[in-house]
CSV table of C-alpha atoms and ligand atoms in Angstrom, one decimal:
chain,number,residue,atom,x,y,z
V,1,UNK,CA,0.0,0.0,0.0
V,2,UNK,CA,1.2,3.8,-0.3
V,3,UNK,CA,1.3,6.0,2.9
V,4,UNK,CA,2.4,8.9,4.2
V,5,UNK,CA,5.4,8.0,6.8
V,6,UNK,CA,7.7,10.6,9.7
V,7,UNK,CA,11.1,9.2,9.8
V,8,UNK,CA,13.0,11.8,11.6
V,9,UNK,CA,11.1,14.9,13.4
V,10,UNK,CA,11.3,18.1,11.3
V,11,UNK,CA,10.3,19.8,8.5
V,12,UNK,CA,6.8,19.0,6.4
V,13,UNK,CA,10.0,17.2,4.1
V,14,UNK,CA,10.0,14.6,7.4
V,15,UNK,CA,6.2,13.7,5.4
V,16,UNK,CA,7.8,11.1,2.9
V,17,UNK,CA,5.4,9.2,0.8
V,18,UNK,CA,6.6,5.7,0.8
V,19,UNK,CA,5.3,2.3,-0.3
V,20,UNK,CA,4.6,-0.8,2.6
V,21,UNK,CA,3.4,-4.0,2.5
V,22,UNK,CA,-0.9,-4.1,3.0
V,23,UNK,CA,-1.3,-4.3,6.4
V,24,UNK,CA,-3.2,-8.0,7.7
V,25,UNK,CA,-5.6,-7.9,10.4
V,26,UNK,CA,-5.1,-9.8,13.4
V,27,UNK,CA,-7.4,-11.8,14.9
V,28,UNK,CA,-10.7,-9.8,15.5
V,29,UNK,CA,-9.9,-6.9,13.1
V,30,UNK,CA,-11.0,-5.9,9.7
V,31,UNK,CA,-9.3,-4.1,6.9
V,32,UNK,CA,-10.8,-0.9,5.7
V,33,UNK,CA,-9.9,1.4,2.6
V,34,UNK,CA,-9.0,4.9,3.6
V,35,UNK,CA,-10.9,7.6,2.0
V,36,UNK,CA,-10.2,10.7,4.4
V,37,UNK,CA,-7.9,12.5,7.0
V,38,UNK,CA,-8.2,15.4,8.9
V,39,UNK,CA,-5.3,17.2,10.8
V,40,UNK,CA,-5.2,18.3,14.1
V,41,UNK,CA,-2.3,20.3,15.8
V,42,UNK,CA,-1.2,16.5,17.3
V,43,UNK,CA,0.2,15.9,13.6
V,44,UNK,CA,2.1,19.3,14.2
V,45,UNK,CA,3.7,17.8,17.3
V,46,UNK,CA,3.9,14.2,16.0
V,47,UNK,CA,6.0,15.7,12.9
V,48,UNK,CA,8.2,18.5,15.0
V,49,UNK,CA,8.5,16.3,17.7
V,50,UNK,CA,8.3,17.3,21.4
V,51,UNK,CA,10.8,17.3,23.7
V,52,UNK,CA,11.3,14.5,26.7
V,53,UNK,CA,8.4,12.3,24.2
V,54,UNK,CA,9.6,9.7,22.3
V,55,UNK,CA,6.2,8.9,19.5
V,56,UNK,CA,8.0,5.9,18.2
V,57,UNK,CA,9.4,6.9,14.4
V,58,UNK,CA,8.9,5.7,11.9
V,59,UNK,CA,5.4,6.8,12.2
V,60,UNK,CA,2.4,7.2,9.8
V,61,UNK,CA,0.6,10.0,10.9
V,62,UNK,CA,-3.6,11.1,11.0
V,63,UNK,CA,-5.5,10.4,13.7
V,64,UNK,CA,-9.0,11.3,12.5
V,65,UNK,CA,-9.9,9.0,9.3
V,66,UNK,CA,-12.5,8.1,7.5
V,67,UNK,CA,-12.6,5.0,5.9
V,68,UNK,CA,-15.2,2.4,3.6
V,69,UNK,CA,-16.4,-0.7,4.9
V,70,UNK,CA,-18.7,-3.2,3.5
V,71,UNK,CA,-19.7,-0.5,0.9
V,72,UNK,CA,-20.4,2.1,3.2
V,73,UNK,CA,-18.7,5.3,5.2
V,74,UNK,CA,-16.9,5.4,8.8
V,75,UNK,CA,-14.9,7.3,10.9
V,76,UNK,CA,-12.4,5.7,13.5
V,77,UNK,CA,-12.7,6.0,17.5
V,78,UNK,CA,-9.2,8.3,17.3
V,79,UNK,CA,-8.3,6.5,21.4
V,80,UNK,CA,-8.6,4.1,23.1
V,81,UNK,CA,-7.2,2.5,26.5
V,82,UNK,CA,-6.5,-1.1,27.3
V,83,UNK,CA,-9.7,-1.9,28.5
V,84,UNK,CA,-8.2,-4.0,31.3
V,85,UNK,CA,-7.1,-1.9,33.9
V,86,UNK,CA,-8.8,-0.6,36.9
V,87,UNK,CA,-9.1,2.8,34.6
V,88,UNK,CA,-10.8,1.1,31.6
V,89,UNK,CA,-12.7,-1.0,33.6
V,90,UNK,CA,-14.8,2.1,35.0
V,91,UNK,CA,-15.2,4.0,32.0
V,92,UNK,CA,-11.9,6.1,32.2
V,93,UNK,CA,-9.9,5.1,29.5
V,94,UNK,CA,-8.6,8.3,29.4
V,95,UNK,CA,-6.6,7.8,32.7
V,96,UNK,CA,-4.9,4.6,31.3
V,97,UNK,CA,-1.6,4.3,31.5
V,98,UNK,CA,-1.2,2.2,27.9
V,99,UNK,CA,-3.9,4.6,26.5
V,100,UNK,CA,-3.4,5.4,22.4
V,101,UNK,CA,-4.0,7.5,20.1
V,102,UNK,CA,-4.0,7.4,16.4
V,103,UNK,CA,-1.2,8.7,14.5
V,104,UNK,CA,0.5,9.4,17.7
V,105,UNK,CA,0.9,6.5,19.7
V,106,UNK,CA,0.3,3.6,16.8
V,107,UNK,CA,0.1,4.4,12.8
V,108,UNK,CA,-2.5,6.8,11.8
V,109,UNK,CA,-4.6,7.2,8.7
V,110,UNK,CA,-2.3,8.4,6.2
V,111,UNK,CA,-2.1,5.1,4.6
V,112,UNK,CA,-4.1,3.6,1.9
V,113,UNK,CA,-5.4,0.9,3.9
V,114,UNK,CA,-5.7,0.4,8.1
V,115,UNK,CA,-7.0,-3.0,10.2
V,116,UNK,CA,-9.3,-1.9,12.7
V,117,UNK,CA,-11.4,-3.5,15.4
V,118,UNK,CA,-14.7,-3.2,14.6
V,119,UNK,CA,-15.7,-1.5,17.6
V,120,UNK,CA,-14.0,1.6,16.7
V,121,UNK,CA,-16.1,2.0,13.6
V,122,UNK,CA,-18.6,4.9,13.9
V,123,UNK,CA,-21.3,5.5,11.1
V,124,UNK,CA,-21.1,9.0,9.4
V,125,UNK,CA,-24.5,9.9,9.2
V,126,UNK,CA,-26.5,10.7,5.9
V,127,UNK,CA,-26.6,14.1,6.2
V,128,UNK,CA,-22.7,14.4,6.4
V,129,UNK,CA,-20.1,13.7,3.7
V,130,UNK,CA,-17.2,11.7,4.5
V,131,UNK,CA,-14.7,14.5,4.6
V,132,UNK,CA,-17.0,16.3,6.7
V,133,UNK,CA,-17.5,12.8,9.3
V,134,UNK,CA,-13.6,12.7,9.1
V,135,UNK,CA,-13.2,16.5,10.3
V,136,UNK,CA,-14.5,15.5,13.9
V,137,UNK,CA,-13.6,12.8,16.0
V,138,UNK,CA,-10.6,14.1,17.9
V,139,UNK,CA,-11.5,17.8,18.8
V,140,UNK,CA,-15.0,16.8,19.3
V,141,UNK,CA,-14.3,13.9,21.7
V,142,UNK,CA,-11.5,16.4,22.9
V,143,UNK,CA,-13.8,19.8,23.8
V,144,UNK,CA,-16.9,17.3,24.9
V,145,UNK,CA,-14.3,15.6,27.8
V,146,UNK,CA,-12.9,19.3,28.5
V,147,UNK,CA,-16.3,21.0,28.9
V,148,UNK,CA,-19.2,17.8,29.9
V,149,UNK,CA,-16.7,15.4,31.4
V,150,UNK,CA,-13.9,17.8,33.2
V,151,UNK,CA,-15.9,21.2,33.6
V,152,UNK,CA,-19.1,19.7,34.4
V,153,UNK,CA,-21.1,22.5,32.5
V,154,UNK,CA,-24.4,23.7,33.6
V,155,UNK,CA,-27.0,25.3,31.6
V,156,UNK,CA,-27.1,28.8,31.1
V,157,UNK,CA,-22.9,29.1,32.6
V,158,UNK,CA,-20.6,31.6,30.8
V,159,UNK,CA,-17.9,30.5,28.8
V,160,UNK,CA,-15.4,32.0,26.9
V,161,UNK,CA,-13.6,29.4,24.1
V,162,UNK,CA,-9.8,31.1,23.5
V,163,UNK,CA,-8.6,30.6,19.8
V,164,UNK,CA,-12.5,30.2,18.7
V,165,UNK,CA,-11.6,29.4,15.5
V,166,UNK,CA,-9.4,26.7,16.1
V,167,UNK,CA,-10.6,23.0,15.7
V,168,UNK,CA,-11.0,22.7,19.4
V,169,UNK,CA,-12.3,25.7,19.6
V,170,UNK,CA,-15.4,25.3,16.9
V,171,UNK,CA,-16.3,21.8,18.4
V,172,UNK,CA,-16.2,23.6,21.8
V,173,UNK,CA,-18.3,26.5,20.9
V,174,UNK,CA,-21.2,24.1,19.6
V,175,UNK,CA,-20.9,22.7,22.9
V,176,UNK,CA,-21.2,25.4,25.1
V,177,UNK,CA,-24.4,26.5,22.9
V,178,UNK,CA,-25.6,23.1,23.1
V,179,UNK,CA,-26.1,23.7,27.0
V,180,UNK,CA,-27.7,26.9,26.6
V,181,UNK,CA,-24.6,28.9,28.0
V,182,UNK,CA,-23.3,32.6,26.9
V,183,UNK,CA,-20.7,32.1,25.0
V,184,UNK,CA,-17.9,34.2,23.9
V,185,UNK,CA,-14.6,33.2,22.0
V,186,UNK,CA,-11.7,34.6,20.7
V,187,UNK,CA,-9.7,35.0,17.5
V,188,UNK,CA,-6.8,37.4,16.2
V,189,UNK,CA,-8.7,37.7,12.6
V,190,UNK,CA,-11.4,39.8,11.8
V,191,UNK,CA,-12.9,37.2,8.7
V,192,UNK,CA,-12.4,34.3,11.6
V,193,UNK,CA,-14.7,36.9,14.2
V,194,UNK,CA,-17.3,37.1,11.8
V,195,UNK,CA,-17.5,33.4,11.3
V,196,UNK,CA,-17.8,33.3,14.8
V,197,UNK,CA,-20.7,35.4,15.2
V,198,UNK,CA,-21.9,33.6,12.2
V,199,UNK,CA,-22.1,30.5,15.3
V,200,UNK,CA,-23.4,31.9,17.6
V,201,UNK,CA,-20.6,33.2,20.0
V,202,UNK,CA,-19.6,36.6,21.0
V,203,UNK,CA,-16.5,37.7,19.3
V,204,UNK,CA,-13.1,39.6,20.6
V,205,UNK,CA,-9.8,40.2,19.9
V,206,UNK,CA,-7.6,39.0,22.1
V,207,UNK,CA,-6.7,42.2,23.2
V,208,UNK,CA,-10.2,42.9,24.3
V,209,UNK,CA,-11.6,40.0,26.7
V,210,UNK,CA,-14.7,40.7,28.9
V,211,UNK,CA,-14.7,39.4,32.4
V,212,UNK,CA,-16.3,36.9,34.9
V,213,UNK,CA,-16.5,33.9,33.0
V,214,UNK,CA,-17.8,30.3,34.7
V,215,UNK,CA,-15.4,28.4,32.5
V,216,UNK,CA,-12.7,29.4,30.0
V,217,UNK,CA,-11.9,26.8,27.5
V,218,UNK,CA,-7.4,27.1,27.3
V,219,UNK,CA,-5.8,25.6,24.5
V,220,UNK,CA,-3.0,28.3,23.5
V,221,UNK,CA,-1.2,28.1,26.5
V,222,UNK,CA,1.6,30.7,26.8
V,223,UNK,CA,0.1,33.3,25.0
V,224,UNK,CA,-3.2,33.4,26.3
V,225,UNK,CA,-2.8,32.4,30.1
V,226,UNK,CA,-2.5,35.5,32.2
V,227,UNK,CA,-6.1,36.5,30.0
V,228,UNK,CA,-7.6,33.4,30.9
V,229,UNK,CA,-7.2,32.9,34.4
V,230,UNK,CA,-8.0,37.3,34.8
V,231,UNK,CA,-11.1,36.6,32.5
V,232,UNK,CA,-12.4,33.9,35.2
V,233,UNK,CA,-15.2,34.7,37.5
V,234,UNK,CA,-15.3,33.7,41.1
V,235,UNK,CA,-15.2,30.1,41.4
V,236,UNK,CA,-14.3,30.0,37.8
V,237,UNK,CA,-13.1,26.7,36.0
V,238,UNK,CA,-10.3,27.0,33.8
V,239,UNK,CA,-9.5,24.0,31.8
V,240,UNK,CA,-7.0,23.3,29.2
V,241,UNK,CA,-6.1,20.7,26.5
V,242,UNK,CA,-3.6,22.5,24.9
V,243,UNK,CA,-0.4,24.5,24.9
V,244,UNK,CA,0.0,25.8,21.2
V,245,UNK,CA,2.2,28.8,21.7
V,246,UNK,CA,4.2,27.1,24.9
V,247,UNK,CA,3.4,24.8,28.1
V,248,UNK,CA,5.2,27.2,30.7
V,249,UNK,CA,3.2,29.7,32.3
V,250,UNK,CA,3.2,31.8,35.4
V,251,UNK,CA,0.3,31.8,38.4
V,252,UNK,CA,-0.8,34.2,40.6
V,253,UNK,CA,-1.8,31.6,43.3
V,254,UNK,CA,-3.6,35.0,45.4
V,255,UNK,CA,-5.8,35.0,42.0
V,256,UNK,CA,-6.3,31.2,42.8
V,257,UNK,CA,-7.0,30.8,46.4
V,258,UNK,CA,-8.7,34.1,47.0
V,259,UNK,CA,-10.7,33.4,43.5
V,260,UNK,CA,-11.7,30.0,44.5
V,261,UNK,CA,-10.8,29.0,40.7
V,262,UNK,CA,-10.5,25.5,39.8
V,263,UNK,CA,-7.8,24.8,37.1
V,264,UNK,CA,-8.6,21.2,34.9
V,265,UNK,CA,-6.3,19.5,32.7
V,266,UNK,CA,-7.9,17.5,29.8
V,267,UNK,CA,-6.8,15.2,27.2
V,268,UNK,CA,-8.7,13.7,24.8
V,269,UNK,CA,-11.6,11.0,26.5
V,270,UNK,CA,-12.8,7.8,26.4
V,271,UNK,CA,-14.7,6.0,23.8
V,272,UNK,CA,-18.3,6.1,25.3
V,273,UNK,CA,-18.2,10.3,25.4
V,274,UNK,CA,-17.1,9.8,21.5
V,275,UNK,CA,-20.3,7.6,21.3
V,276,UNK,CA,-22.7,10.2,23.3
V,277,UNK,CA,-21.4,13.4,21.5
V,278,UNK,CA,-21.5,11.8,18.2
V,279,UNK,CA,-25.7,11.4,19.4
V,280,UNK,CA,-25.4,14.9,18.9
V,281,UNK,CA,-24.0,15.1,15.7
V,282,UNK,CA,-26.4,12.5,14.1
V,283,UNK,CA,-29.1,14.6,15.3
V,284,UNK,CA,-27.2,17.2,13.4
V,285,UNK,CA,-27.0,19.9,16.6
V,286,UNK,CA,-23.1,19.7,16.0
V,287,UNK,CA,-22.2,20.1,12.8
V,288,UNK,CA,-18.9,19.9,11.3
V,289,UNK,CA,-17.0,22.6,10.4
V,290,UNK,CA,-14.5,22.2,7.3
V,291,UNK,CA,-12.1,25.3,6.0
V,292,UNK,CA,-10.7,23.3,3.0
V,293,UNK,CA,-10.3,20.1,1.3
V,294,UNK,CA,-6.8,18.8,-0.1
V,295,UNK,CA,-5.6,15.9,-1.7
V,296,UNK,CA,-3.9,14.0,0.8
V,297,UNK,CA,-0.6,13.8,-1.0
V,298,UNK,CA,-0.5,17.7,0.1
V,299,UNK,CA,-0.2,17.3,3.4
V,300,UNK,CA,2.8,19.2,3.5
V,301,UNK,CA,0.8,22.3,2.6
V,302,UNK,CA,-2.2,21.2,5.1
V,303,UNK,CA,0.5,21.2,7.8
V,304,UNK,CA,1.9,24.8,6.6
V,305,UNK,CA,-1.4,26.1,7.0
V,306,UNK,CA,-2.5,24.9,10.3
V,307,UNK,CA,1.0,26.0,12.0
V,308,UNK,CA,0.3,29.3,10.4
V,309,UNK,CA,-3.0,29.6,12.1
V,310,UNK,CA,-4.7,30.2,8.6
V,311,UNK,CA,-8.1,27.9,9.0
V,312,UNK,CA,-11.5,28.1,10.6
V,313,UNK,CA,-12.3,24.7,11.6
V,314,UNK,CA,-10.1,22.0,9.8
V,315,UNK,CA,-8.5,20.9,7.2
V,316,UNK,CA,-9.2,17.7,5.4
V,317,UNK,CA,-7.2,15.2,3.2
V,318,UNK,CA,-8.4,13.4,0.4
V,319,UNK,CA,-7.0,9.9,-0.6
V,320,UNK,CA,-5.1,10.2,-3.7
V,321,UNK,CA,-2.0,8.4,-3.0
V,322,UNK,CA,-2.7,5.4,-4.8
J,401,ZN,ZN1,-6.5,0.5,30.6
């Protein structure tokens, strides 16, 4: 089969296209025929590398993928956990210590073909292309943990969504709306403000951030920290999935304590909050939200435009390697 495959951390050159032998299923697992795959900033880090993680090169990358099945469209559960341990075994795969992700931890979905367990096949509903289905998975499994599973959201709570236009951030602005909250989000670009509007949020610049939020939904880390935790209401959750523009930060701990704030890391989830927030896009009150299709043999330029900030929503590849 061709694929898409990082051999040394770099450059968008590290994304060689390179032919393997079709993968066979072991026992339990069926081959399926790749069709699409959308980026996420993980395929940034996968190719750059981060340092102190090792991600096991060679590696293919794409951890969101849409695929064809006995004559019909998928997407893939991105994670998963062992579904042994004492984490697994009560519904927090997310806390397990062998837990995986596609195109990070194992080969992703850049790849003409993948062996799957059936499980991990989610239908992409009628009213959804495949490229569209493919767009979600990961950032929608990832703001649904952050905001239902971490944050515990209530109905009618305000939240503020930094870098709004980001994957994360569009999945976790549906959200927020979804609950009947007040939400606000940020964004740098004027075009990716209106789009904003366009969902239903309340714009600003980054510059300009209004106050007393319930919950503040962190992705860009370095840049945007001091704003979030100031922009936090008393008692205010903070919680973050993300570090974009750097992981080290400063903290007023008087802001903290005196506050009352609550500060949540999240990563991704676990496969039954895929399974309940993809209820939700079935019923078509989360919808996808795609800036551009490319053939996947230009991933390079997918890459470029992602770590250049230049998309609302995602970006999605198209099979064309073979
Ligand atoms: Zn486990």
């Amino acid at each position: 089969m061709k694929a898409i495959r990082i051999l040394e951390h770099g450059g968008v050159e590290q994304l060689r296209r390179v032919d393997l032998p079709d993968p066979q299923p072991a026992p339990g697992e069926v081959q399926v025929g790749v069709s699409h795959v959308a980026l996420n900033h993980l395929d940034v880090w996968v190719r750059r590398g981060v340092p102190r993680h090792s991600f096991g090169l060679p590696r293919i990358p794409g951890s969101d993928v849409a695929v064809q099945h006995e004559g019909r469209a998928w997407v893939l559960q991105p994670s998963w956990g062992c579904g042994l341990c004492n984490s697994c075994q009560s519904g927090r795969q997310d806390l397990c210590k062998k837990f995986k992700i596609r195109g990070e931890s194992t080969d992703g979905g850049c790849a003409s073909l993948l062996c799957v367990a059936p499980w991990m096949l989610l239908p992409v509903p009628k009213h959804l292309s495949a490229a569209e289905a493919a767009s979600l998975p990961l950032t929608l499994l990832t703001a649904w943990h952050m905001l239902v599973g971490r944050a515990q959201l209530q109905r009618g709570e305000r939240v503020l969504v930094q870098a709004g236009g980001s994957g994360v951030g569009v999945m976790a602005i549906q959200i927020a709306r979804l609950f009947g909250c007040d939400v606000h989000a940020t964004s740098a670009d004027e075009g990716r403000r209106r789009r904003i509007a366009e969902m239903g949020a309340v714009p600003h610049p980054y510059e300009d951030i209004p106050k007393n939020f319930d919950v503040v939904v962190e992705t860009v880390g370095k840049d945007t920290w001091e704003a979030s935790c100031k922009a936090l209401a008393w008692g205010g959750r903070l919680a973050c999935c993300g570090a974009t523009s750097g992981p080290e930060v400063g903290l007023n701990l008087r802001l903290l304590f005196f506050k009352q704030l609550t500060l949540l890391g999240s990563t991704m989830g676990g496969p039954a909050e895929l399974r309940a927030a993809w209820r939700e896009v079935e019923a078509g009150t989360i919808r996808p939200v795609v800036d551009r299709l490319l053939p996947m043999s230009r991933i390079g330029e997918a890459h470029g435009l992602l770590e250049r900030r230049e998309l609302f929503g995602k970006v999605v590849l198209e099979q064309d390697l073979e």
